[in-house]
CSV table of C-alpha atoms and ligand atoms in Angstrom, one decimal:
chain,number,residue,atom,x,y,z
A,1,MET,CA,2.5,-5.3,-40.2
A,2,VAL,CA,4.5,-4.0,-43.0
A,3,GLY,CA,7.7,-4.9,-41.1
A,4,LEU,CA,6.4,-8.4,-40.6
A,5,LEU,CA,5.7,-8.7,-44.3
A,6,ILE,CA,9.2,-7.6,-45.1
A,7,ALA,CA,10.7,-9.9,-42.5
A,8,ALA,CA,8.8,-12.8,-43.9
A,9,ARG,CA,9.8,-12.2,-47.5
A,10,PRO,CA,12.0,-14.9,-48.9
A,11,VAL,CA,15.7,-14.1,-49.2
A,12,ALA,CA,16.2,-12.0,-52.3
A,13,THR,CA,17.7,-14.1,-55.0
A,14,ARG,CA,20.3,-11.6,-56.0
A,15,ALA,CA,21.8,-13.8,-58.7
A,16,GLN,CA,18.4,-13.7,-60.5
A,17,ASP,CA,18.0,-10.0,-59.8
A,18,ASN,CA,21.5,-9.4,-61.1
A,19,PRO,CA,21.9,-5.9,-59.7
A,20,PRO,CA,24.7,-3.9,-61.3
A,21,VAL,CA,26.5,-3.7,-58.0
A,22,ALA,CA,26.3,-7.1,-56.3
A,23,TRP,CA,27.9,-6.2,-52.9
A,24,ALA,CA,30.1,-3.7,-51.2
A,25,TRP,CA,31.7,-3.5,-47.8
A,26,SER,CA,34.2,-1.2,-46.1
A,27,GLY,CA,37.2,-1.7,-43.8
A,28,ALA,CA,40.7,-0.5,-43.0
A,29,VAL,CA,39.2,2.6,-41.4
A,30,THR,CA,41.7,4.9,-39.7
A,31,SER,CA,41.4,8.6,-38.6
A,32,ASN,CA,41.9,9.8,-42.2
A,33,SER,CA,41.4,6.8,-44.6
A,34,ALA,CA,39.2,3.8,-45.4
A,35,ARG,CA,38.7,1.2,-48.1
A,36,VAL,CA,35.6,0.0,-49.9
A,37,VAL,CA,35.6,-3.2,-51.9
A,38,ALA,CA,32.7,-4.0,-54.2
A,39,ARG,CA,31.7,-6.5,-56.8
A,40,VAL,CA,29.8,-5.5,-59.9
A,41,ALA,CA,27.8,-7.8,-62.2
A,42,THR,CA,29.5,-9.6,-65.0
A,43,GLY,CA,29.6,-7.4,-68.0
A,44,ILE,CA,29.7,-4.1,-66.0
A,45,THR,CA,33.0,-2.5,-67.0
A,46,GLN,CA,33.1,0.6,-64.8
A,47,ALA,CA,32.1,1.9,-61.4
A,48,ARG,CA,33.0,4.6,-59.0
A,49,LEU,CA,32.7,5.5,-55.4
A,50,VAL,CA,30.8,8.6,-54.2
A,51,ILE,CA,31.8,9.8,-50.7
A,52,THR,CA,29.8,12.3,-48.7
A,53,PRO,CA,30.3,13.5,-45.1
A,54,GLU,CA,27.1,13.1,-43.2
A,55,ARG,CA,26.4,16.7,-42.3
A,56,ALA,CA,24.3,19.4,-43.7
A,57,GLY,CA,25.7,21.1,-46.7
A,58,ALA,CA,28.6,18.7,-47.2
A,59,THR,CA,29.8,18.2,-50.7
A,60,SER,CA,30.5,14.8,-52.2
A,61,ARG,CA,33.6,13.7,-54.0
A,62,THR,CA,34.2,10.6,-56.1
A,63,GLN,CA,36.9,8.0,-56.3
A,64,PRO,CA,38.5,8.1,-58.8
A,65,ALA,CA,38.3,11.9,-58.8
A,66,THR,CA,37.3,11.8,-62.5
A,67,GLY,CA,35.9,9.0,-64.6
A,68,TYR,CA,35.3,5.5,-63.4
A,69,ALA,CA,37.4,2.5,-62.3
A,70,ARG,CA,37.6,-0.8,-64.0
A,71,PRO,CA,36.8,-4.1,-62.1
A,72,ASP,CA,39.4,-6.8,-62.1
A,73,ALA,CA,38.9,-10.1,-64.0
A,74,HIS,CA,36.5,-11.2,-61.3
A,75,SER,CA,34.4,-8.1,-61.3
A,76,VAL,CA,35.8,-6.7,-58.0
A,77,ILE,CA,36.9,-3.1,-57.5
A,78,ALA,CA,38.8,-1.8,-54.5
A,79,PHE,CA,38.5,1.9,-53.7
A,80,PRO,CA,41.2,3.2,-51.3
A,81,ILE,CA,39.9,6.5,-49.7
A,82,ALA,CA,42.4,9.0,-48.4
A,83,ASN,CA,42.3,12.6,-46.9
A,84,LEU,CA,39.2,12.0,-44.8
A,85,GLU,CA,38.4,14.1,-41.7
A,86,GLN,CA,38.8,12.4,-38.3
A,87,ALA,CA,35.8,11.3,-36.2
A,88,THR,CA,33.5,12.0,-39.0
A,89,ARG,CA,30.6,9.9,-40.4
A,90,TYR,CA,30.6,9.3,-44.1
A,91,ARG,CA,28.1,7.8,-46.5
A,92,TYR,CA,29.4,6.1,-49.6
A,93,ARG,CA,27.8,4.8,-52.8
A,94,VAL,CA,29.2,2.4,-55.3
A,95,GLU,CA,27.6,3.4,-58.6
A,96,THR,CA,27.8,2.5,-62.2
A,97,PRO,CA,27.1,5.0,-65.1
A,98,ASP,CA,23.6,3.5,-65.3
A,99,SER,CA,22.8,2.6,-61.7
A,100,PRO,CA,22.8,4.3,-58.3
A,101,GLY,CA,24.3,1.0,-57.0
A,102,LEU,CA,24.7,0.3,-53.3
A,103,GLU,CA,25.1,2.6,-50.3
A,104,GLY,CA,27.1,2.1,-47.1
A,105,ARG,CA,28.5,4.1,-44.2
A,106,PHE,CA,31.4,4.3,-41.8
A,107,ARG,CA,32.8,6.7,-39.2
A,108,THR,CA,36.5,7.6,-39.2
A,109,TYR,CA,38.3,7.2,-35.9
A,110,GLY,CA,39.6,10.1,-33.9
A,111,ASN,CA,43.2,10.9,-33.2
A,112,GLY,CA,43.9,11.0,-29.4
A,113,PRO,CA,41.1,10.2,-26.9
A,114,PHE,CA,38.2,8.7,-28.8
A,115,SER,CA,35.2,6.8,-27.6
A,116,PHE,CA,33.9,4.0,-29.7
A,117,ARG,CA,31.9,0.7,-29.9
A,118,LEU,CA,33.1,-2.5,-31.5
A,119,ALA,CA,31.1,-5.6,-32.1
A,120,PHE,CA,32.8,-9.0,-32.2
A,121,ALA,CA,31.6,-12.5,-33.2
A,122,SER,CA,32.3,-15.5,-35.3
A,123,CYS,CA,30.6,-18.5,-36.8
A,124,ALA,CA,27.6,-18.5,-39.1
A,125,SER,CA,26.3,-21.1,-41.4
A,126,THR,CA,27.0,-20.3,-45.0
A,127,ALA,CA,25.1,-17.2,-46.2
A,128,SER,CA,23.0,-17.2,-43.0
A,129,ASN,CA,20.2,-14.6,-43.0
A,130,HIS,CA,19.5,-14.7,-39.3
A,131,VAL,CA,18.1,-11.7,-37.4
A,132,VAL,CA,21.3,-11.7,-35.2
A,133,PHE,CA,22.9,-9.7,-38.0
A,134,ASP,CA,20.2,-7.1,-37.6
A,135,ALA,CA,20.8,-7.0,-33.9
A,136,ILE,CA,24.5,-6.4,-34.4
A,137,ARG,CA,23.8,-3.6,-37.0
A,138,GLU,CA,21.3,-2.0,-34.7
A,139,LYS,CA,24.0,-1.6,-32.0
A,140,ALA,CA,25.6,0.8,-34.5
A,141,PRO,CA,29.2,-0.3,-33.8
A,142,ASP,CA,32.1,1.6,-35.4
A,143,LEU,CA,33.7,-1.7,-36.3
A,144,PHE,CA,32.6,-5.3,-36.6
A,145,VAL,CA,35.3,-7.7,-35.8
A,146,HIS,CA,34.5,-11.0,-37.6
A,147,MET,CA,36.7,-13.7,-36.2
A,148,GLY,CA,36.1,-16.4,-38.7
A,149,ASP,CA,33.9,-19.2,-39.9
A,150,PHE,CA,32.4,-16.6,-42.3
A,151,HIS,CA,31.2,-19.7,-44.0
A,152,TYR,CA,31.3,-23.4,-43.5
A,153,LEU,CA,32.2,-24.6,-47.0
A,154,ASN,CA,35.4,-26.3,-45.8
A,155,ILE,CA,37.2,-25.7,-49.1
A,156,GLY,CA,40.1,-28.1,-48.7
A,157,ARG,CA,41.6,-27.5,-52.1
A,158,ASN,CA,43.6,-24.8,-53.8
A,159,ASP,CA,40.6,-23.4,-55.7
A,160,PRO,CA,40.5,-19.6,-55.7
A,161,ASP,CA,37.2,-19.6,-57.6
A,162,ALA,CA,35.6,-21.6,-54.9
A,163,PHE,CA,36.7,-19.0,-52.3
A,164,ARG,CA,35.4,-16.2,-54.6
A,165,ARG,CA,32.0,-17.9,-54.8
A,166,ALA,CA,32.0,-18.3,-51.0
A,167,TYR,CA,32.4,-14.6,-50.5
A,168,ASP,CA,29.7,-13.9,-53.0
A,169,ARG,CA,27.3,-16.2,-51.3
A,170,VAL,CA,27.8,-14.7,-47.9
A,171,LEU,CA,27.8,-11.1,-49.1
A,172,ASP,CA,24.7,-11.7,-51.1
A,173,SER,CA,22.7,-12.7,-48.0
A,174,ARG,CA,20.3,-9.8,-47.2
A,175,ARG,CA,20.9,-9.3,-43.5
A,176,GLN,CA,24.7,-9.8,-43.7
A,177,SER,CA,24.9,-7.5,-46.6
A,178,ALA,CA,23.0,-4.8,-44.7
A,179,LEU,CA,25.4,-5.2,-41.7
A,180,TYR,CA,28.5,-5.0,-43.8
A,181,ARG,CA,27.4,-1.9,-45.5
A,182,ALA,CA,26.3,-0.2,-42.2
A,183,THR,CA,29.5,-1.1,-40.4
A,184,PRO,CA,33.2,-1.4,-41.4
A,185,ILE,CA,34.7,-4.8,-40.9
A,186,ALA,CA,37.9,-6.3,-39.6
A,187,TYR,CA,37.8,-9.9,-40.6
A,188,VAL,CA,40.1,-12.8,-40.0
A,189,TYR,CA,39.3,-16.4,-41.1
A,190,ASP,CA,39.3,-19.4,-38.8
A,191,ASP,CA,39.3,-23.0,-39.9
A,192,HIS,CA,36.1,-23.6,-41.9
A,193,ASP,CA,36.6,-20.5,-44.1
A,194,PHE,CA,40.3,-21.2,-44.5
A,195,GLY,CA,40.2,-24.9,-45.3
A,196,SER,CA,38.8,-27.9,-43.6
A,197,ASP,CA,37.9,-28.4,-40.0
A,198,ASN,CA,40.9,-27.7,-37.8
A,199,ALA,CA,42.9,-26.5,-40.8
A,200,ASP,CA,46.5,-25.5,-40.3
A,201,GLY,CA,49.3,-24.0,-42.4
A,202,THR,CA,49.7,-27.3,-44.4
A,203,ALA,CA,46.1,-27.0,-45.8
A,204,ARG,CA,46.0,-27.4,-49.6
A,205,SER,CA,43.6,-24.4,-49.6
A,206,ARG,CA,46.2,-22.1,-48.0
A,207,SER,CA,47.2,-20.2,-51.1
A,208,ALA,CA,43.7,-19.7,-52.4
A,209,ALA,CA,42.3,-18.7,-49.0
A,210,THR,CA,45.0,-16.1,-48.3
A,211,GLY,CA,45.1,-14.8,-51.9
A,212,VAL,CA,41.3,-14.3,-52.3
A,213,TYR,CA,41.3,-12.7,-48.9
A,214,ARG,CA,43.6,-10.0,-50.4
A,215,GLU,CA,41.3,-9.6,-53.4
A,216,ARG,CA,38.0,-9.3,-51.6
A,217,VAL,CA,38.4,-8.2,-48.0
A,218,PRO,CA,38.8,-4.5,-47.1
A,219,HIS,CA,41.7,-5.2,-44.7
A,220,TYR,CA,44.4,-3.1,-42.9
A,221,PRO,CA,47.9,-3.2,-44.4
A,222,LEU,CA,49.3,-6.7,-44.4
A,223,VAL,CA,52.9,-7.7,-43.5
A,224,GLU,CA,54.5,-8.4,-46.8
A,225,GLY,CA,57.1,-11.0,-47.3
A,226,ASN,CA,55.5,-13.0,-44.5
A,227,ASP,CA,54.4,-15.9,-46.6
A,228,GLY,CA,50.8,-14.9,-47.0
A,229,THR,CA,49.6,-14.7,-43.4
A,230,ILE,CA,47.1,-11.9,-42.7
A,231,GLN,CA,48.0,-10.5,-39.3
A,232,GLN,CA,47.2,-6.8,-38.9
A,233,ALA,CA,47.6,-4.0,-36.4
A,234,PHE,CA,45.8,-0.6,-36.2
A,235,SER,CA,44.6,2.0,-33.7
A,236,ILE,CA,41.2,3.3,-32.7
A,237,GLY,CA,41.8,6.5,-30.8
A,238,ARG,CA,44.4,5.6,-28.1
A,239,VAL,CA,43.5,1.9,-28.2
A,240,ARG,CA,45.8,-0.5,-30.2
A,241,LEU,CA,44.2,-3.5,-31.8
A,242,ILE,CA,46.3,-6.5,-33.0
A,243,ILE,CA,44.8,-9.3,-35.2
A,244,THR,CA,46.8,-12.5,-35.4
A,245,ASP,CA,46.4,-15.2,-38.0
A,246,THR,CA,46.1,-18.5,-36.2
A,247,ARG,CA,45.7,-20.7,-39.3
A,248,ALA,CA,48.0,-20.0,-42.1
A,249,ALA,CA,51.3,-20.5,-40.3
A,250,ARG,CA,50.1,-23.0,-37.7
A,251,SER,CA,51.9,-26.3,-37.6
A,252,PRO,CA,49.9,-29.5,-37.3
A,253,VAL,CA,48.7,-30.2,-33.8
A,254,ASP,CA,50.8,-33.3,-33.7
A,255,ALA,CA,54.1,-31.7,-35.0
A,256,PRO,CA,57.1,-32.4,-32.8
A,257,ILE,CA,56.8,-30.3,-29.7
A,258,ASP,CA,60.0,-28.3,-30.4
A,259,ARG,CA,58.7,-27.3,-33.8
A,260,ARG,CA,55.0,-26.8,-33.0
A,261,THR,CA,53.8,-23.3,-33.5
A,262,MET,CA,50.5,-21.5,-33.7
A,263,LEU,CA,51.7,-18.2,-35.3
A,264,GLY,CA,54.9,-19.3,-37.1
A,265,ALA,CA,58.3,-17.8,-36.4
A,266,ALA,CA,57.8,-14.7,-38.7
A,267,GLN,CA,54.4,-13.8,-37.3
A,268,LEU,CA,55.5,-14.4,-33.7
A,269,ALA,CA,58.4,-12.0,-34.2
A,270,TRP,CA,56.0,-9.5,-35.7
A,271,PHE,CA,53.5,-9.9,-32.9
A,272,GLU,CA,56.2,-9.5,-30.2
A,273,GLY,CA,57.4,-6.3,-32.0
A,274,GLU,CA,53.8,-5.0,-32.2
A,275,LEU,CA,53.4,-5.5,-28.4
A,276,ILE,CA,56.6,-3.6,-27.8
A,277,LYS,CA,55.3,-0.8,-29.9
A,278,ALA,CA,52.0,-0.9,-28.0
A,279,ARG,CA,53.6,-0.9,-24.6
A,280,ASP,CA,52.5,2.7,-23.8
A,281,ALA,CA,48.9,2.2,-25.1
A,282,PRO,CA,46.2,2.5,-22.3
A,283,LEU,CA,44.5,-0.6,-23.8
A,284,VAL,CA,45.5,-3.3,-26.3
A,285,VAL,CA,42.9,-5.5,-27.9
A,286,TRP,CA,44.3,-8.8,-29.1
A,287,ILE,CA,42.0,-10.5,-31.7
A,288,ASN,CA,42.9,-14.2,-31.5
A,289,THR,CA,40.3,-16.5,-33.0
A,290,VAL,CA,41.0,-19.7,-31.0
A,291,PRO,CA,40.4,-20.4,-27.3
A,292,TRP,CA,43.3,-19.2,-25.1
A,293,ILE,CA,42.1,-20.8,-21.8
A,294,THR,CA,42.4,-24.4,-22.6
A,295,SER,CA,44.1,-27.4,-21.2
A,296,SER,CA,44.8,-30.8,-22.7
A,297,ASN,CA,43.0,-33.7,-21.3
A,298,GLU,CA,42.1,-37.2,-22.4
A,299,ARG,CA,39.0,-36.1,-24.2
A,300,THR,CA,40.0,-33.0,-26.1
A,301,ILE,CA,42.9,-30.8,-27.2
A,302,GLU,CA,41.5,-27.4,-27.9
A,303,GLY,CA,42.8,-24.0,-28.9
A,304,TRP,CA,46.2,-23.0,-27.6
A,305,ALA,CA,46.7,-26.1,-25.3
A,306,PRO,CA,48.8,-28.1,-27.9
A,307,TYR,CA,50.9,-24.9,-28.4
A,308,ALA,CA,51.4,-24.3,-24.7
A,309,ARG,CA,55.1,-23.5,-25.1
A,310,GLU,CA,54.3,-20.6,-27.5
A,311,ARG,CA,51.4,-19.5,-25.2
A,312,THR,CA,53.8,-19.3,-22.3
A,313,ARG,CA,56.4,-17.4,-24.4
A,314,ILE,CA,53.7,-14.8,-25.4
A,315,ALA,CA,52.4,-14.5,-21.9
A,316,ASP,CA,55.9,-14.0,-20.6
A,317,HIS,CA,56.5,-11.3,-23.3
A,318,ILE,CA,53.3,-9.5,-22.4
A,319,ASP,CA,54.1,-9.8,-18.7
A,320,GLY,CA,57.6,-8.5,-19.2
A,321,LEU,CA,56.2,-5.4,-20.9
A,322,GLY,CA,53.9,-4.7,-18.0
A,323,LEU,CA,50.9,-5.1,-20.4
A,324,THR,CA,49.0,-8.0,-18.8
A,325,SER,CA,46.3,-5.9,-17.2
A,326,ARG,CA,45.9,-3.7,-20.3
A,327,ILE,CA,45.1,-6.6,-22.7
A,328,VAL,CA,41.6,-7.6,-23.7
A,329,MET,CA,41.5,-10.7,-25.8
A,330,LEU,CA,38.6,-11.2,-28.2
A,331,SER,CA,38.0,-14.7,-29.4
A,332,GLY,CA,35.7,-16.8,-31.5
A,333,ASP,CA,35.8,-20.4,-32.5
A,334,GLY,CA,34.1,-21.8,-29.4
A,335,HIS,CA,30.4,-21.7,-30.2
A,336,MET,CA,29.6,-19.9,-26.9
A,337,ALA,CA,29.7,-16.6,-25.2
A,338,ALA,CA,32.1,-16.4,-22.2
A,339,ILE,CA,34.1,-13.9,-20.3
A,340,ASP,CA,37.0,-14.4,-18.0
A,341,ASP,CA,38.3,-11.5,-15.9
A,342,GLY,CA,41.9,-12.8,-15.8
A,343,SER,CA,41.3,-15.4,-13.1
A,344,HIS,CA,42.0,-18.3,-15.5
A,345,SER,CA,44.0,-16.8,-18.3
A,346,ALA,CA,47.5,-16.4,-16.7
A,347,TYR,CA,50.0,-18.6,-18.5
A,348,MET,CA,53.3,-16.8,-17.8
A,349,SER,CA,56.0,-19.0,-16.5
A,350,SER,CA,56.2,-17.1,-13.2
A,351,ARG,CA,52.5,-17.6,-12.4
A,352,GLN,CA,51.3,-18.8,-9.1
A,353,ASP,CA,47.8,-19.8,-7.9
A,354,ASN,CA,46.5,-16.3,-7.7
A,355,THR,CA,48.4,-14.7,-10.6
A,356,ARG,CA,46.0,-12.9,-12.9
A,357,GLY,CA,46.1,-12.9,-16.6
A,358,PHE,CA,44.2,-10.6,-19.0
A,359,VAL,CA,40.5,-10.4,-19.8
A,360,VAL,CA,39.3,-13.0,-22.4
A,361,ALA,CA,35.9,-12.6,-24.1
A,362,HIS,CA,34.2,-15.0,-26.5
A,363,GLY,CA,31.2,-13.9,-28.6
A,364,ALA,CA,29.8,-16.7,-30.6
A,365,PRO,CA,28.2,-18.3,-32.5
A,366,MET,CA,26.1,-16.0,-34.7
A,367,ASP,CA,24.2,-18.8,-36.3
A,368,ARG,CA,25.6,-22.3,-35.6
A,369,TRP,CA,24.9,-25.0,-33.0
A,370,PRO,CA,26.4,-24.2,-29.6
A,371,ARG,CA,29.4,-25.9,-28.2
A,372,THR,CA,31.6,-25.0,-25.2
A,373,LYS,CA,35.4,-24.9,-25.6
A,374,GLY,CA,38.0,-24.3,-23.0
A,375,GLY,CA,37.5,-22.6,-19.7
A,376,PRO,CA,36.8,-22.2,-16.9
A,377,TYR,CA,35.6,-18.6,-17.4
A,378,SER,CA,35.0,-16.4,-14.3
A,379,HIS,CA,31.8,-14.8,-15.6
A,380,GLY,CA,30.4,-18.0,-16.9
A,381,VAL,CA,29.5,-19.5,-20.3
A,382,SER,CA,26.3,-19.1,-22.4
A,383,ARG,CA,26.1,-22.1,-24.5
A,384,ARG,CA,23.4,-20.9,-26.9
A,385,ASN,CA,23.0,-20.0,-30.5
A,386,HIS,CA,22.7,-16.5,-32.0
A,387,GLN,CA,25.1,-14.5,-29.8
A,388,PHE,CA,27.7,-11.8,-30.3
A,389,GLY,CA,29.9,-9.5,-28.2
A,390,LEU,CA,30.3,-5.7,-27.7
A,391,LEU,CA,33.3,-3.8,-26.5
A,392,ASP,CA,32.5,-0.2,-25.5
A,393,VAL,CA,35.3,2.2,-24.8
A,394,LYS,CA,34.8,5.6,-23.3
A,395,ASP,CA,38.0,7.6,-23.3
A,396,SER,CA,37.9,10.8,-21.1
A,397,GLY,CA,41.5,11.5,-22.0
A,398,SER,CA,42.8,10.6,-18.5
A,399,ALA,CA,41.0,7.2,-18.2
A,400,LEU,CA,39.3,4.6,-20.3
A,401,ASP,CA,36.1,2.9,-19.1
A,402,VAL,CA,35.8,-0.3,-21.0
A,403,THR,CA,32.7,-2.5,-21.0
A,404,VAL,CA,32.8,-6.0,-22.5
A,405,SER,CA,29.4,-7.7,-22.8
A,406,ALA,CA,27.9,-10.7,-24.5
A,407,ARG,CA,24.6,-10.3,-26.3
A,408,ASN,CA,21.7,-12.5,-27.4
A,409,ALA,CA,19.9,-12.2,-30.7
A,410,ARG,CA,17.8,-9.4,-29.4
A,411,GLY,CA,20.9,-7.4,-28.5
A,412,ASP,CA,20.3,-7.8,-24.8
A,413,VAL,CA,23.1,-8.4,-22.3
A,414,ILE,CA,23.2,-12.1,-21.5
A,415,PRO,CA,22.8,-12.3,-17.7
A,416,GLY,CA,26.2,-12.4,-15.9
A,417,LEU,CA,28.2,-11.8,-19.1
A,418,GLU,CA,29.2,-8.2,-18.6
A,419,LEU,CA,32.5,-6.9,-17.3
A,420,VAL,CA,33.7,-3.4,-16.7
A,421,LEU,CA,37.4,-2.3,-16.7
A,422,ARG,CA,38.8,1.0,-15.8
A,423,CYS,CA,42.2,1.9,-17.3
A,424,GLU,CA,44.3,4.7,-16.0
A,425,LYS,CA,48.0,5.3,-15.2
A,426,SER,CA,49.1,2.2,-17.3
A,427,VAL,CA,46.9,-0.2,-15.3
A,428,CYS,CA,43.5,-1.6,-16.0
A,429,ALA,CA,41.4,-2.9,-13.1
A,430,VAL,CA,38.2,-4.9,-13.3
A,431,THR,CA,35.6,-2.9,-11.4
A,432,ARG,CA,32.5,-5.0,-12.1
B,501,FE2,FE1,32.8,-22.1,-35.9
């Protein structure tokens, strides 16, 4: 009954409460480092981070080591954390001299074979407080990959303050705030949280979106000198993860075909280089927000279809590296959950009728009306609201067992939408 009362309570009006620490989230987790970003209330001039390993008798340390840090002009403080122990759970607290502030947690990754769980999803109405965020949190993932439509404010102008307010609105929502403090994030925007619907690199909001992302999101190192795009690459154990930015360098969908690009020349070169570096990884997770399995037809032009030349170039590059079976693509954008085992995702120029591509999984929407995009998908499509995905990796050292599943708002597997891969000796095979 108590739980019901709590659940039925109106969303806390944080602005009225005006807590000294408004929000905090973590990201950029590696085997020995992490990053926490927090916003304090207007007028608060100092805060610090207290970090404690979650084991008996562990001692805390603070960031900075002595004293307090000052927030930026917009009340945000970033705390880079170094010298952490691998595969270790940590508790952190952002506190001010007069307040215990907010607490969160993360687990560092292991070097070498390391088993982990990752949740992935996209698309929630602005500041949604839906229980699906509790369901994701209760799965205790090591990382939550948020693939965009963090809000639907469609800020189509170069207005950094509007983007700052958007982050505040979402991070102030009670269930999302709880999730982001319980689980580190890797976030990449899609169209509605980058600009207007179907936004591309010509969006007037581009500078504000990419700039405020750098201020407020705890992200992995960005590629500097690349005109603002936010692509990132990192490792969890032996698995390599690559996030591409499919908005900030994209040319308009109707650009001349020989100049039409999804990633832009600089990011495409970076991505191809990252794939070469990852060629020996037992598994590569490519986080690509927009639908890969799409074809142009008279009714709709979705996802990668208008950029088919670049899609083929990437598929050829992956194929040439012998990586096709070892890629799992995680996607959002389409308001559906769907899994393809590679039956429909082959776009290399050498493909024939039975050529297999890589596994593609969509886990969406968290809280937005359903809509199917692209396909077909071998394991089917769940066109429902309040969904997300899980990627479980168990690494024995000699083989990886990888389970990709789509989940409903209770956290249960959506019937049919579960796939198991076994990866060993540089090949992954779908076993179920
Ligand atoms: Fe969306």
